[in-house]
Amino acid sequence: MSTQFTTLERAISQVADGSRVAFSKLYPMALVRELIRQGKRDLRFVGMPIAGLAADLLAASGSLASVETGAVTLGPLGAARSYQRAVREGAVKALPSSCSVIVSALTGGSLGQPFVAVPGLIGSGILRERDDFLVIPNPYEPEFDIVLVPSIQPDVAFIHAAAADAEGNLLVDGGGDEALLARAARRTIATVESVSPEALDRRARGSEIISGAYVDFVVAEPRSTHPFPGYGDKTPDRAALQAYVAASATPAEIAAYIDRVIRSSGGEADYLAKAAL
C-alpha cells in the first residue's frame, strides 16, 4: 500500500474499536483528540516505553480497555489521575511492564517473532501480575532462568514527524522510537509539521528517515503535538497543561473539560482556541 495523504478524520476512521495502538514519546496529540471525537472504544494502549498525557486523556474519555507500558505519569505535572481512577475502578486494565521489555517486545514484533527473551525481570513484581510472561530455564545455560514475553505487533502505530516528502518518507529525530514503531505495526498513521518534495534534503545531523513503505497515512497538522512542543518549538503550552491538570481532579470536571474542549470542537483550530480557557 502506498502512503495516503489525508485528514485527521479520514485517518482515524480507519482505526477499529478494540485495536492495539502504540504511541511514541513525541505524542501526536491531534490523533488522540480525534480518537475521542470519533468515540473509539476498547483500545489496547501500548506506551513506548512509558505513557503520559495520551493515556490519561484516553482513559478519562472512556476509550481504553488496557494500558501496557513501563509507567504512566505526567512527569513534573504530577500523577496521571484519570488513568489511576480508571484502573482502580476496573474500567482500564493495567498491564505492568518495563521500558526494556516494551522495546524488546516491539523489536520482536518488527522481526515477525512470536516472543522474545528479556533480561532483568527475575524476582520482579511484574512477573506476579503478568501470567503471559513465562519463566523457563535458559536453554544454553540451564542453571539460570530466563523470561519469555510475547512480541508486540500493534494494529496501529501513531507517530509524529518533522516532515514528509511526496512519497511519504518521514524525517524524525534520531535515537527515538518512531522508526521501531513503524516497523512493528501493521499500520502506521503519522502527523507531520510540513509536506515538501525537499523534506529529506533538510536532514540535520542525527536525524533519521522512516521509509514510506512503513507509513500508511500522513496528516499535515503543524501543531499536532499541542500542548507539548513539536519540532523547532521547545516551549510547551503551560496554560493548556495546567488547565488539563486542574480539570483532572474529579471525574465530573474532566468529563466536562473533554466535552467542551475536544468533543464539541470543530477540529484542531477550534480545539486550540479552547484549550487554555
Tab-separated table of C-alpha atoms in Angstrom:
chain	number	residue	atom	x	y	z
A	1	MET	CA	0.000	0.000	0.000
A	2	SER	CA	1.354	3.432	-0.918
A	3	THR	CA	1.194	6.259	1.590
A	4	GLN	CA	-2.014	8.280	1.557
A	5	PHE	CA	-2.037	11.975	2.453
A	6	THR	CA	-5.282	12.620	4.240
A	7	THR	CA	-7.149	14.349	7.060
A	8	LEU	CA	-7.331	13.562	10.751
A	9	GLU	CA	-10.913	12.432	10.334
A	10	ARG	CA	-10.160	10.050	7.474
A	11	ALA	CA	-7.048	8.601	9.123
A	12	ILE	CA	-8.765	7.857	12.439
A	13	SER	CA	-11.813	6.420	10.689
A	14	GLN	CA	-9.506	3.527	9.733
A	15	VAL	CA	-8.930	2.620	13.408
A	16	ALA	CA	-11.291	-0.094	14.611
A	17	ASP	CA	-12.646	-0.342	18.129
A	18	GLY	CA	-10.562	-2.815	20.120
A	19	SER	CA	-7.366	-2.054	18.202
A	20	ARG	CA	-3.980	-2.386	19.829
A	21	VAL	CA	-2.493	1.083	19.432
A	22	ALA	CA	1.036	2.280	20.165
A	23	PHE	CA	2.325	5.797	20.689
A	24	SER	CA	5.791	7.275	20.513
A	25	LYS	CA	7.168	9.628	23.166
A	26	LEU	CA	6.547	12.701	20.988
A	27	TYR	CA	2.786	12.283	21.154
A	28	PRO	CA	0.717	13.089	18.053
A	29	MET	CA	-1.951	14.535	20.332
A	30	ALA	CA	-4.163	15.637	17.437
A	31	LEU	CA	-4.684	11.954	16.636
A	32	VAL	CA	-5.509	11.260	20.286
A	33	ARG	CA	-8.124	14.007	20.248
A	34	GLU	CA	-9.637	12.679	17.021
A	35	LEU	CA	-9.910	9.192	18.553
A	36	ILE	CA	-12.021	10.813	21.268
A	37	ARG	CA	-14.127	12.848	18.820
A	38	GLN	CA	-14.950	9.699	16.870
A	39	GLY	CA	-15.819	7.788	20.025
A	40	LYS	CA	-13.320	4.956	19.611
A	41	ARG	CA	-13.617	2.342	22.340
A	42	ASP	CA	-11.785	-0.610	23.928
A	43	LEU	CA	-8.389	0.467	22.628
A	44	ARG	CA	-5.415	-1.503	23.937
A	45	PHE	CA	-2.777	1.158	24.557
A	46	VAL	CA	0.961	0.444	24.301
A	47	GLY	CA	3.223	3.205	25.613
A	48	MET	CA	6.698	3.292	24.143
A	49	PRO	CA	8.407	2.970	26.548
A	50	ILE	CA	6.302	4.909	29.079
A	51	ALA	CA	2.935	6.658	28.799
A	52	GLY	CA	1.699	10.083	29.812
A	53	LEU	CA	-0.964	12.567	28.774
A	54	ALA	CA	-2.218	10.487	25.832
A	55	ALA	CA	-3.012	7.514	28.086
A	56	ASP	CA	-4.510	9.712	30.794
A	57	LEU	CA	-6.751	11.580	28.354
A	58	LEU	CA	-7.936	8.415	26.609
A	59	ALA	CA	-8.650	6.808	29.983
A	60	ALA	CA	-10.668	9.858	31.015
A	61	SER	CA	-12.699	9.702	27.796
A	62	GLY	CA	-13.590	6.027	28.247
A	63	SER	CA	-11.640	4.990	25.159
A	64	LEU	CA	-9.303	2.405	26.704
A	65	ALA	CA	-9.556	-1.262	27.621
A	66	SER	CA	-5.940	-1.687	28.768
A	67	VAL	CA	-2.567	0.038	29.043
A	68	GLU	CA	0.736	-1.794	28.626
A	69	THR	CA	3.773	0.324	29.425
A	70	GLY	CA	6.661	0.896	31.796
A	71	ALA	CA	4.838	3.673	33.675
A	72	VAL	CA	2.037	6.209	33.311
A	73	THR	CA	2.957	9.652	34.578
A	74	LEU	CA	2.519	13.303	33.746
A	75	GLY	CA	6.084	13.950	34.853
A	76	PRO	CA	6.533	17.362	36.511
A	77	LEU	CA	2.777	17.933	36.256
A	78	GLY	CA	2.138	15.133	38.745
A	79	ALA	CA	0.169	11.904	38.755
A	80	ALA	CA	-1.977	10.682	35.869
A	81	ARG	CA	-5.134	10.908	37.945
A	82	SER	CA	-7.685	9.922	35.326
A	83	TYR	CA	-5.711	6.807	34.431
A	84	GLN	CA	-5.264	5.873	38.083
A	85	ARG	CA	-9.002	6.245	38.739
A	86	ALA	CA	-9.878	4.143	35.710
A	87	VAL	CA	-7.562	1.352	36.912
A	88	ARG	CA	-8.892	1.471	40.481
A	89	GLU	CA	-12.477	1.315	39.243
A	90	GLY	CA	-11.744	-1.559	36.846
A	91	ALA	CA	-12.533	0.435	33.708
A	92	VAL	CA	-8.967	0.035	32.409
A	93	LYS	CA	-6.727	-2.991	32.885
A	94	ALA	CA	-3.125	-2.158	33.758
A	95	LEU	CA	-0.558	-4.479	32.153
A	96	PRO	CA	2.649	-3.731	34.063
A	97	SER	CA	5.856	-3.901	32.057
A	98	SER	CA	9.204	-2.158	31.848
A	99	CYS	CA	10.872	0.107	29.321
A	100	SER	CA	13.330	-2.573	28.225
A	101	VAL	CA	10.564	-5.166	27.846
A	102	ILE	CA	8.438	-2.851	25.704
A	103	VAL	CA	11.382	-2.093	23.420
A	104	SER	CA	12.348	-5.771	23.172
A	105	ALA	CA	8.774	-6.892	22.500
A	106	LEU	CA	8.309	-4.302	19.756
A	107	THR	CA	11.634	-5.308	18.242
A	108	GLY	CA	10.390	-8.886	18.186
A	109	GLY	CA	7.182	-7.715	16.544
A	110	SER	CA	9.135	-5.830	13.886
A	111	LEU	CA	11.010	-9.050	13.064
A	112	GLY	CA	7.928	-11.253	12.972
A	113	GLN	CA	8.970	-13.222	16.067
A	114	PRO	CA	6.190	-14.625	18.280
A	115	PHE	CA	8.110	-13.979	21.503
A	116	VAL	CA	11.411	-12.618	22.795
A	117	ALA	CA	13.674	-13.411	25.714
A	118	VAL	CA	14.273	-10.449	28.020
A	119	PRO	CA	16.681	-9.792	30.888
A	120	GLY	CA	16.077	-8.099	34.187
A	121	LEU	CA	12.658	-9.366	35.298
A	122	ILE	CA	13.624	-12.315	37.513
A	123	GLY	CA	12.390	-11.553	41.028
A	124	SER	CA	10.369	-8.506	39.980
A	125	GLY	CA	6.775	-7.767	40.895
A	126	ILE	CA	5.923	-7.563	37.208
A	127	LEU	CA	6.085	-11.354	36.921
A	128	ARG	CA	3.426	-11.737	39.618
A	129	GLU	CA	0.999	-9.653	37.563
A	130	ARG	CA	1.743	-10.911	34.053
A	131	ASP	CA	0.708	-14.535	33.588
A	132	ASP	CA	1.580	-14.215	29.902
A	133	PHE	CA	5.278	-13.768	30.815
A	134	LEU	CA	6.953	-17.182	31.143
A	135	VAL	CA	9.994	-18.112	33.222
A	136	ILE	CA	11.946	-21.059	31.820
A	137	PRO	CA	15.480	-22.445	32.179
A	138	ASN	CA	17.857	-20.777	29.772
A	139	PRO	CA	18.352	-23.477	27.103
A	140	TYR	CA	22.027	-22.505	26.772
A	141	GLU	CA	22.737	-22.087	30.476
A	142	PRO	CA	20.109	-24.219	32.247
A	143	GLU	CA	21.318	-23.200	35.697
A	144	PHE	CA	19.865	-19.753	35.031
A	145	ASP	CA	16.248	-18.820	34.353
A	146	ILE	CA	15.137	-16.525	31.561
A	147	VAL	CA	11.869	-14.706	30.870
A	148	LEU	CA	9.922	-15.030	27.620
A	149	VAL	CA	7.411	-12.330	26.694
A	150	PRO	CA	5.028	-12.118	23.722
A	151	SER	CA	6.179	-9.837	20.943
A	152	ILE	CA	4.150	-6.686	20.350
A	153	GLN	CA	2.810	-6.025	16.869
A	154	PRO	CA	0.384	-3.102	17.204
A	155	ASP	CA	-2.599	-2.838	14.912
A	156	VAL	CA	-1.820	0.873	14.568
A	157	ALA	CA	1.211	2.974	15.454
A	158	PHE	CA	0.744	6.725	15.938
A	159	ILE	CA	3.840	8.842	15.407
A	160	HIS	CA	4.769	12.466	14.803
A	161	ALA	CA	7.469	13.552	12.366
A	162	ALA	CA	9.069	16.827	11.397
A	163	ALA	CA	8.241	16.482	7.708
A	164	ALA	CA	7.246	14.140	4.891
A	165	ASP	CA	8.170	14.103	1.230
A	166	ALA	CA	5.798	13.298	-1.635
A	167	GLU	CA	6.369	9.526	-1.246
A	168	GLY	CA	5.503	9.509	2.457
A	169	ASN	CA	9.070	9.163	3.707
A	170	LEU	CA	9.299	10.785	7.142
A	171	LEU	CA	12.006	12.868	8.778
A	172	VAL	CA	12.328	12.333	12.553
A	173	ASP	CA	14.897	12.937	15.236
A	174	GLY	CA	17.380	10.085	15.506
A	175	GLY	CA	17.512	7.923	18.589
A	176	GLY	CA	13.748	7.971	19.100
A	177	ASP	CA	11.259	5.159	18.850
A	178	GLU	CA	9.242	6.228	15.807
A	179	ALA	CA	11.115	4.010	13.340
A	180	LEU	CA	10.746	0.926	15.547
A	181	LEU	CA	7.015	1.530	15.987
A	182	ALA	CA	6.509	1.945	12.236
A	183	ARG	CA	8.337	-1.322	11.516
A	184	ALA	CA	6.481	-3.262	14.211
A	185	ALA	CA	2.938	-2.076	13.476
A	186	ARG	CA	0.526	-3.470	10.924
A	187	ARG	CA	-0.466	0.097	10.030
A	188	THR	CA	1.139	3.477	10.767
A	189	ILE	CA	-0.535	6.873	10.948
A	190	ALA	CA	1.772	9.878	11.137
A	191	THR	CA	1.203	13.551	11.710
A	192	VAL	CA	3.800	15.901	10.239
A	193	GLU	CA	4.504	19.582	10.527
A	194	SER	CA	5.055	20.017	6.805
A	195	VAL	CA	4.991	18.166	3.479
A	196	SER	CA	7.582	19.112	0.907
A	197	PRO	CA	9.403	17.447	-2.016
A	198	GLU	CA	12.624	18.696	-0.413
A	199	ALA	CA	11.773	17.490	3.102
A	200	LEU	CA	14.572	14.953	3.286
A	201	ASP	CA	17.097	17.408	1.877
A	202	ARG	CA	16.836	19.351	5.138
A	203	ARG	CA	18.025	16.374	7.132
A	204	ALA	CA	20.095	17.536	10.095
A	205	ARG	CA	22.896	15.671	11.808
A	206	GLY	CA	21.438	12.914	13.970
A	207	SER	CA	18.063	12.821	12.254
A	208	GLU	CA	16.540	9.665	10.823
A	209	ILE	CA	14.410	8.773	7.814
A	210	ILE	CA	11.466	6.374	8.034
A	211	SER	CA	10.677	4.794	4.703
A	212	GLY	CA	7.226	5.491	3.294
A	213	ALA	CA	6.917	1.729	2.856
A	214	TYR	CA	6.103	1.606	6.590
A	215	VAL	CA	3.707	4.570	6.569
A	216	ASP	CA	0.045	4.198	5.609
A	217	PHE	CA	-1.415	7.634	6.306
A	218	VAL	CA	0.170	11.074	6.660
A	219	VAL	CA	-1.707	14.038	8.096
A	220	ALA	CA	-0.205	17.519	7.775
A	221	GLU	CA	-1.064	19.140	11.112
A	222	PRO	CA	1.587	21.646	12.261
A	223	ARG	CA	0.554	21.849	15.948
A	224	SER	CA	-0.479	18.242	16.390
A	225	THR	CA	1.718	17.701	19.459
A	226	HIS	CA	-0.034	20.503	21.391
A	227	PRO	CA	0.076	21.129	24.348
A	228	PHE	CA	3.619	19.790	24.039
A	229	PRO	CA	6.207	21.381	21.775
A	230	GLY	CA	6.928	19.905	18.378
A	231	TYR	CA	9.944	20.128	16.151
A	232	GLY	CA	11.583	23.536	16.288
A	233	ASP	CA	9.354	24.659	19.163
A	234	LYS	CA	10.763	23.976	22.605
A	235	THR	CA	8.071	25.657	24.719
A	236	PRO	CA	5.024	23.718	25.941
A	237	ASP	CA	1.680	25.457	26.319
A	238	ARG	CA	1.792	25.659	30.096
A	239	ALA	CA	-1.606	27.295	30.414
A	240	ALA	CA	-3.253	24.460	28.473
A	241	LEU	CA	-1.403	21.827	30.506
A	242	GLN	CA	-2.371	23.471	33.790
A	243	ALA	CA	-5.995	23.677	32.655
A	244	TYR	CA	-5.976	19.956	31.915
A	245	VAL	CA	-4.342	19.016	35.213
A	246	ALA	CA	-6.819	21.155	37.154
A	247	ALA	CA	-9.744	19.555	35.326
A	248	SER	CA	-8.465	16.043	36.037
A	249	ALA	CA	-9.084	16.494	39.772
A	250	THR	CA	-12.509	14.826	39.579
A	251	PRO	CA	-14.371	12.651	37.054
A	252	ALA	CA	-17.059	15.306	36.588
A	253	GLU	CA	-14.548	18.065	35.901
A	254	ILE	CA	-12.512	16.080	33.385
A	255	ALA	CA	-15.656	14.882	31.612
A	256	ALA	CA	-16.804	18.486	31.263
A	257	TYR	CA	-13.351	19.509	30.023
A	258	ILE	CA	-13.329	16.787	27.360
A	259	ASP	CA	-16.836	17.664	26.211
A	260	ARG	CA	-16.075	21.385	25.993
A	261	VAL	CA	-12.522	21.388	24.672
A	262	ILE	CA	-12.381	18.255	22.497
A	263	ARG	CA	-15.742	16.691	21.650
A	264	SER	CA	-17.507	19.959	20.898
A	265	SER	CA	-14.616	21.432	18.928
A	266	GLY	CA	-14.920	21.793	15.190
A	267	GLY	CA	-11.448	20.379	14.646
A	268	GLU	CA	-7.952	21.304	15.734
A	269	ALA	CA	-8.213	25.048	15.129
A	270	ASP	CA	-11.268	25.214	17.382
A	271	TYR	CA	-9.556	22.995	19.959
A	272	LEU	CA	-6.526	25.309	20.094
A	273	ALA	CA	-8.794	28.281	20.754
A	274	LYS	CA	-10.438	26.477	23.704
A	275	ALA	CA	-7.565	24.516	25.230
A	276	ALA	CA	-6.321	27.004	27.827
A	277	LEU	CA	-9.657	28.615	28.677
